[in-house]
Coordinates of C-alpha atoms and ligand atoms in Angstrom, one line a residue:
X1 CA 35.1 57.4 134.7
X2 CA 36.9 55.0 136.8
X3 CA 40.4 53.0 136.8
X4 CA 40.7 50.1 139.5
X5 CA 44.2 49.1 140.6
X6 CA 45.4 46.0 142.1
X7 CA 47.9 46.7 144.6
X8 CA 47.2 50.6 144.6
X9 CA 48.7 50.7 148.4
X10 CA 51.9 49.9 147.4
X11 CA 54.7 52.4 146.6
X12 CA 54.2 52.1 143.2
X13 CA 50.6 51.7 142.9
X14 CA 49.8 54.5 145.6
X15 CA 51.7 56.9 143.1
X16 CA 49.9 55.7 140.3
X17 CA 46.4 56.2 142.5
X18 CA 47.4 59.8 143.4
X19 CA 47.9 61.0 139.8
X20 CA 45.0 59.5 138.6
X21 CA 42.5 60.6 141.5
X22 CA 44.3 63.9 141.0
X23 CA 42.7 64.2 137.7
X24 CA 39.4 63.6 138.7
X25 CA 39.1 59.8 138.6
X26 CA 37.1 57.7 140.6
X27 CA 40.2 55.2 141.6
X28 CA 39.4 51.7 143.1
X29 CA 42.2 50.5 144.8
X30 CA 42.4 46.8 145.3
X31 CA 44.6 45.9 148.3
X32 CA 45.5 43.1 150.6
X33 CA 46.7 46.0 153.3
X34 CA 43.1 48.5 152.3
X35 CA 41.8 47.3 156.3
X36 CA 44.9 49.7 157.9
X37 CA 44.8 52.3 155.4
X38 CA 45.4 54.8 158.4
X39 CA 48.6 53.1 159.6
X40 CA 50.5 53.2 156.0
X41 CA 51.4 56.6 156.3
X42 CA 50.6 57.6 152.8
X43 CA 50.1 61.2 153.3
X44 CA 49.4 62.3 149.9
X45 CA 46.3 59.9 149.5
X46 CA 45.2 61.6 152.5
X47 CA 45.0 64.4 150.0
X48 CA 42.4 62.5 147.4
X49 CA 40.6 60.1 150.1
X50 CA 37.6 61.4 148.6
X51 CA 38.2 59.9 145.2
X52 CA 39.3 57.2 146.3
X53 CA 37.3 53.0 147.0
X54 CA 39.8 50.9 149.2
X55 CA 39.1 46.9 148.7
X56 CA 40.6 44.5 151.0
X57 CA 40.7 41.7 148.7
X58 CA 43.8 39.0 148.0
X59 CA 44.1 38.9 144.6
X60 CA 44.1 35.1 145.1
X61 CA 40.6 35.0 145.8
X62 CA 39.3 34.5 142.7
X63 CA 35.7 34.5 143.7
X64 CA 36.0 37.5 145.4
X65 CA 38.1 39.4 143.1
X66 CA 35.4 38.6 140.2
X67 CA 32.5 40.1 142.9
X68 CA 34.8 43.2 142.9
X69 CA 34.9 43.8 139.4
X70 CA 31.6 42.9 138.5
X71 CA 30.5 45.7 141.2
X72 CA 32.7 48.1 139.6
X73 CA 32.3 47.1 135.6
X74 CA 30.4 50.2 134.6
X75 CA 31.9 53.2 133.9
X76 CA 35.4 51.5 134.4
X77 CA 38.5 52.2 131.7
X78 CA 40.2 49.3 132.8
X79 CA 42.4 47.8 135.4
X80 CA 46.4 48.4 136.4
X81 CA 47.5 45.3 137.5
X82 CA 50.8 46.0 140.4
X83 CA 49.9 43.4 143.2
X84 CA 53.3 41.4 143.1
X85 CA 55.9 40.2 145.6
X86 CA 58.9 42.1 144.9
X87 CA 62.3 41.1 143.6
X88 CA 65.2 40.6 146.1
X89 CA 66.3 37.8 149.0
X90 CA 62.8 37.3 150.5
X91 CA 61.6 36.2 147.3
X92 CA 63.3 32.8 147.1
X93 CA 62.0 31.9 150.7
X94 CA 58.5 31.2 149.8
X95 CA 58.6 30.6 146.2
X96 CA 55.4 28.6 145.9
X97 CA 53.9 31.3 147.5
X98 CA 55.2 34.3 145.8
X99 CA 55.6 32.7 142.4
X100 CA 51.2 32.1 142.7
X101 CA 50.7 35.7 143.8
X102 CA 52.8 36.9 141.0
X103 CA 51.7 34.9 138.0
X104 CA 48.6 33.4 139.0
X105 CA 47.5 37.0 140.5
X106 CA 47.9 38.2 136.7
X107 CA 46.2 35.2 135.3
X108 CA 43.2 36.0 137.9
X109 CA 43.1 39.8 136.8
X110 CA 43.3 39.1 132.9
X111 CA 40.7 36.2 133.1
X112 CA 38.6 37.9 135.1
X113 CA 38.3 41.2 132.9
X114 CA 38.1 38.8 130.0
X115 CA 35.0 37.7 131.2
X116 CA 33.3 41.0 132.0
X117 CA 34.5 42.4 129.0
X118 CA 37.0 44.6 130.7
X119 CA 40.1 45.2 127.1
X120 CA 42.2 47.1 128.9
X121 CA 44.8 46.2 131.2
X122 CA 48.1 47.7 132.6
X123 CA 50.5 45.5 133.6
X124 CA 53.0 46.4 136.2
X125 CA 56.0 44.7 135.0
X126 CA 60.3 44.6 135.1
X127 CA 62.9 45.4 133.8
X128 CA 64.1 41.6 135.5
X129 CA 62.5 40.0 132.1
X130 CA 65.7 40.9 131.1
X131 CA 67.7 39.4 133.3
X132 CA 71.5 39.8 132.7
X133 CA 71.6 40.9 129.2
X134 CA 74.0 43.7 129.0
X135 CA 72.2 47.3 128.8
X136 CA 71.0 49.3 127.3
X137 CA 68.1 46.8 127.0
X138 CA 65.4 47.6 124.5
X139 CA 62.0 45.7 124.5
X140 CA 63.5 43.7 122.0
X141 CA 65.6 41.7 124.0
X142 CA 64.8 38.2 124.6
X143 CA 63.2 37.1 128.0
X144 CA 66.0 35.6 130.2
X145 CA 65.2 34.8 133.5
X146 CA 67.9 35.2 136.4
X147 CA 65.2 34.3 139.6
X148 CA 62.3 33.3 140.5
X149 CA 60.9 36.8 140.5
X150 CA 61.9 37.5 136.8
X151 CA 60.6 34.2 135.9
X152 CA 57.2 35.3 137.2
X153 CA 57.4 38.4 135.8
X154 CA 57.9 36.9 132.4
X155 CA 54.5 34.7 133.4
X156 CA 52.4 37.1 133.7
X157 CA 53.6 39.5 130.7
X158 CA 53.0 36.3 128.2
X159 CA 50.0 35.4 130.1
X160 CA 48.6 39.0 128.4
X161 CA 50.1 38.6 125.6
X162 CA 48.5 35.6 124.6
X163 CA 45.0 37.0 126.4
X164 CA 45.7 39.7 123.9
X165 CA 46.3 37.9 120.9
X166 CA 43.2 35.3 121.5
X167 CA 40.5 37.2 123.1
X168 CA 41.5 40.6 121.3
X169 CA 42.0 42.3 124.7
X170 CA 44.4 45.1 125.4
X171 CA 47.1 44.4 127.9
X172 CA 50.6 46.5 127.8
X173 CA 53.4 45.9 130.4
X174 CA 55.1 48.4 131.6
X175 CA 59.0 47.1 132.5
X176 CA 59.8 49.4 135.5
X177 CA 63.2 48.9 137.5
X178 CA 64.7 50.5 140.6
X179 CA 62.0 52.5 142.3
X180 CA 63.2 55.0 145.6
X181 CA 61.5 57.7 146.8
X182 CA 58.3 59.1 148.7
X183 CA 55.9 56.9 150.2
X184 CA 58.3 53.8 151.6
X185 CA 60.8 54.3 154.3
X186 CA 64.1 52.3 153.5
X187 CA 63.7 51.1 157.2
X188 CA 60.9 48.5 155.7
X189 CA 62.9 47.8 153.1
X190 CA 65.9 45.3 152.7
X191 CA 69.7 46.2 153.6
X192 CA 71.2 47.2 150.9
X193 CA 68.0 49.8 150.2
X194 CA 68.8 50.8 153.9
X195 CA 72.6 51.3 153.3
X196 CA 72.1 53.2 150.5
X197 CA 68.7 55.8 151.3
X198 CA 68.6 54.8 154.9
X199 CA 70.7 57.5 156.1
X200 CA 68.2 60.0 154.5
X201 CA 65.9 58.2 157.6
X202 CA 68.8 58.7 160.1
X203 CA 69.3 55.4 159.8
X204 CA 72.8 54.7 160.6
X205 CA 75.5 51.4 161.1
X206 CA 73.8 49.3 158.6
X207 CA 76.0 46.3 156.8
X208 CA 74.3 45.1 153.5
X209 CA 75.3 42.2 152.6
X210 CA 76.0 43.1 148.7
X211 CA 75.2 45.8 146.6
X212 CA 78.5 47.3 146.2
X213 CA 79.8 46.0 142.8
X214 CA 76.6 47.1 140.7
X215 CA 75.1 50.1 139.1
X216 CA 71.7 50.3 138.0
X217 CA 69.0 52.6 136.9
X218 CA 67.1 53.9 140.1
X219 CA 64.0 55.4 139.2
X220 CA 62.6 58.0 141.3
X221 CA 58.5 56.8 142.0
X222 CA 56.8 59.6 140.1
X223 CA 58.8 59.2 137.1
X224 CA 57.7 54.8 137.5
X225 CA 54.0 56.5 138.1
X226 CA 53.7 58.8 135.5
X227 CA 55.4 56.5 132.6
X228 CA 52.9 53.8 133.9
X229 CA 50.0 56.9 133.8
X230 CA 51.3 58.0 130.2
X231 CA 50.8 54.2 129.3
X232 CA 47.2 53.5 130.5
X233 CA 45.6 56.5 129.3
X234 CA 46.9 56.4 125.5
X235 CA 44.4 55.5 123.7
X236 CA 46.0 53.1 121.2
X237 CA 49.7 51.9 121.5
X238 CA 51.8 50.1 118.3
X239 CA 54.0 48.0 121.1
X240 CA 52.9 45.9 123.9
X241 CA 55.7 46.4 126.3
X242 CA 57.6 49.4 127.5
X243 CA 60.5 50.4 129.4
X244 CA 60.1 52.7 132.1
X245 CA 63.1 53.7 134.4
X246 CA 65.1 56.9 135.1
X247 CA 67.1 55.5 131.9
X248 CA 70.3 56.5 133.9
X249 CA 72.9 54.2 135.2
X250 CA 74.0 55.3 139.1
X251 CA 76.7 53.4 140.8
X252 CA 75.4 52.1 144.4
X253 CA 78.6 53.4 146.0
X254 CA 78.1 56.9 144.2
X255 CA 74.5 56.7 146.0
X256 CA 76.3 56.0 149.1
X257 CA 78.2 59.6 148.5
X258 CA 75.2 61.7 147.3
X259 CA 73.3 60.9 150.6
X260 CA 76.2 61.8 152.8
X261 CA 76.6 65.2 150.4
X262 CA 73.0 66.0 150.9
X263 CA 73.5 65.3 154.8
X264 CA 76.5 67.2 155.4
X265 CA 77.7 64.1 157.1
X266 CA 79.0 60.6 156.1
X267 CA 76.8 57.7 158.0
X268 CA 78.2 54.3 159.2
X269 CA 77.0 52.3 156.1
X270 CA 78.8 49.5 154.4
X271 CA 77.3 47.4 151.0
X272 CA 78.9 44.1 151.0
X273 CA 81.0 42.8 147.7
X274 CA 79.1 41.8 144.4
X275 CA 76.1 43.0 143.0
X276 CA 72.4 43.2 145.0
X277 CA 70.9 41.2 142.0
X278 CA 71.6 39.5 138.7
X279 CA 70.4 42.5 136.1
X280 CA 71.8 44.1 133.5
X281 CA 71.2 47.5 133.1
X282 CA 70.1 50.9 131.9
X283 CA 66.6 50.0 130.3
X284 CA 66.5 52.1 127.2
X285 CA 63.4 54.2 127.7
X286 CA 63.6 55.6 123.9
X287 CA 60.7 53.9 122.9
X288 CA 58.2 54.8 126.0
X289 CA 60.0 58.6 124.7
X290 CA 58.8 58.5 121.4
X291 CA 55.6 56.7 121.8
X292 CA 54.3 57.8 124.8
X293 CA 56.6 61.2 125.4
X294 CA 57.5 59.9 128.8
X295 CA 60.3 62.1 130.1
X296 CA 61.7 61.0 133.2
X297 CA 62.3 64.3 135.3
X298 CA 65.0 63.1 138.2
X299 CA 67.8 61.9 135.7
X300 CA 70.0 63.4 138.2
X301 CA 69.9 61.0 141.1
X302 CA 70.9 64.0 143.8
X303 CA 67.3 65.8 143.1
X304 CA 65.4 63.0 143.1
X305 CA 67.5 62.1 146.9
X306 CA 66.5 65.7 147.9
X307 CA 62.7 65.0 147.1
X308 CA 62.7 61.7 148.7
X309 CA 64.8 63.6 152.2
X310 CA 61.8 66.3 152.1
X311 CA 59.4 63.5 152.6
X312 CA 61.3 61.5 154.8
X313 CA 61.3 64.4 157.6
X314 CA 57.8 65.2 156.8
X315 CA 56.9 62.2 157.7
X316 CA 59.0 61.5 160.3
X317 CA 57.8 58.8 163.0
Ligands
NAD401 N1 59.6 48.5 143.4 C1 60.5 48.2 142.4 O1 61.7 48.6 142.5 C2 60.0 47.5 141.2 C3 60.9 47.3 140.1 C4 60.4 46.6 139.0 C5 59.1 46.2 138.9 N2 58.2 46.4 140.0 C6 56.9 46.0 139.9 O2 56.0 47.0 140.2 C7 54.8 46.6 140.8 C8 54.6 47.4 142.1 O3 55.8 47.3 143.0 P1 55.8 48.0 144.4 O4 57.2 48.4 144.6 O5 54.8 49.1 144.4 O6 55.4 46.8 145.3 P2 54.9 47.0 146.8 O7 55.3 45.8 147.5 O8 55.2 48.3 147.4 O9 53.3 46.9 146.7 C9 52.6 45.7 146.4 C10 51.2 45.9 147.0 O10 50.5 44.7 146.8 C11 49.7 44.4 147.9 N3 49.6 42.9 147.9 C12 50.5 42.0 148.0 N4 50.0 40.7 147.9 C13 48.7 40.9 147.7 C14 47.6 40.0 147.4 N5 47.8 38.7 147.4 N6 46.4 40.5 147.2 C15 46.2 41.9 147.2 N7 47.1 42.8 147.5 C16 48.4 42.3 147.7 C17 50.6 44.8 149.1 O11 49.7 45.1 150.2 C18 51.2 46.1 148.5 O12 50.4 47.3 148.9 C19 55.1 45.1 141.0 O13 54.4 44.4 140.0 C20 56.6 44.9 140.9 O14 56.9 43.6 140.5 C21 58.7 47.1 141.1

């Protein structure tokens, strides 16, 4: 059997491409950046090349995208859908252009499988649907946008909603929030990830703009991968949409202070006032617990810091 995911370079997706070729899977991966595999440093793909298809293909490219999946149809479980500009400053810059990647790159996927008879889908989701509602946030709280990033977010999860509800297909979003951790340095990343993990780089004398008047619930990347694995291979869910985060609230400043702890020395790194983004927070995870028996392992930020520092040196360079 075979899973194909869009995006499956990224730090999410490459997670989720591990766990799944580490079971055995045939994975497709679907990736803008699949042409310079080598020079993404992904070690632990290294690992399960062999199970692995990389597909340099913009999920844009409509025509090219249905090829893909026409070529992989048989034998394939479905799709997990994580191409998508991230949230933060950059977002706002292009918005045209990051608002079509993000909502029409769903609408692509969905309509695509809906033609080749592809049910089930995996959305890869956030917590941003949310927007500022206070936390704990269940699933049952209503959409409320804060950006353009959780406005295109909320796109493409009623885009599969309504794909479900008329063509009978099976789409589930999974809301993630706050990934760290193996497989993206914090030097590629914006300031206030820098500030905050950058030190665990030997970064040092970074000023974030913001970030220091907000707590949120950072998610270590194999507890985002394995919720979002728990999610794709059950075989029949009651909900549609699930939280899936550390659970935790962690002050950024307290982040700040682990890093240093773990060190044994205190960087040059300042976060600017106010919060990085407009989000309330912790996602309440209870229902991806019960239904799915996700148990996030790295609820104590300082372990999931000491895996991402072990990676970091390993892959120093
Ligand atoms: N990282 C987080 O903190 C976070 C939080 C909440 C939700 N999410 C969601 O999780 C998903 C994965 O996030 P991530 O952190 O892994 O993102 P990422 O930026 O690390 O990965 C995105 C991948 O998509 C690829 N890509 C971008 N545009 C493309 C296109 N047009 N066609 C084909 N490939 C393209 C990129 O090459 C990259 O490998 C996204 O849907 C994101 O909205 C992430």
């Amino acid at each position: 059997m075979s899973v194909l995911i869009t995006g499956g370079l990224g730090h999410v997706g490459s997670w989720v491409a591990y766990h799944l070729a580490k079971q055995g899977k045939q994975v497709i991966i679907c990736d803008m950046a699949a042409n310079h595999f080598e020079r993404l440093g992904l070690d632990y793909l290294e690992d399960v090349r062999d199970m692995l298809v990389l597909e340099s293909i913009d999920v844009l490219d409509y025509h090219s995208m249905f090829e893909l999946l026409l070529r992989h149809r048989d034998g394939l479980e479905g799709v997990i859908h994580g191409v998508s500009v991230i949230a933060g400053p950059y977002f706002q810059q292009h918005p045209y252009k990051h608002i079509s990647i993000n909502a029409n790159g769903t609408l692509n996927v969905l309509e695509i499988c809906r033609i080749l008879g592809i049910e089930k889908v995996v959305n890869m989701s956030s917590g941003a649907v949310y927007g500022d509602a206070p936390g704990p946030q269940s699933e049952a709280t209503p959409y409320n946008a804060t950006d353009l990033y959780g406005a295109s977010k909320i796109a493409g999860e009623l885009y599969g909603q309504q794909y479900s509800d008329t063509f009978g297909m099976d789409v589930r979003n999974a809301r993630l929030f706050f990934v760290y951790g193996p497989g993206k340095r914090p030097s590629h990343m914006h300031k206030v990830y820098q500030a905050m993990f950058g030190p665990l780089e030997g970064l040092d004398n970074i000023q974030a703009p913001n970030g220091s008047e907000q707590a949120l619930d950072w998610t270590h990347v194999h507890d985002t991968a394995t919720g979002i694995v728990k999610l794709f291979e059950k075989e029949s869910v009651k909900h549609r949409n699930f939280n899936i985060s550390s659970g935790v609230l962690i002050d950024h400043l307290k982040i700040v202070e682990h890093v240093a702890d773990i060190l044994g020395e205190r960087h040059n790194v300042q976060l600017g006032p106010g919060p990085f983004v407009v989000r309330g927070a912790p996602l309440d995870i209870s229902l991806a617990q019960q239904e799915l028996g996700f148990v996030p392992k790295y609820t104590d930020i300082r372990e999931g810091l000491q895996d991402y520092w072990q990676w970091l040196k390993a892959n120093a360079g």
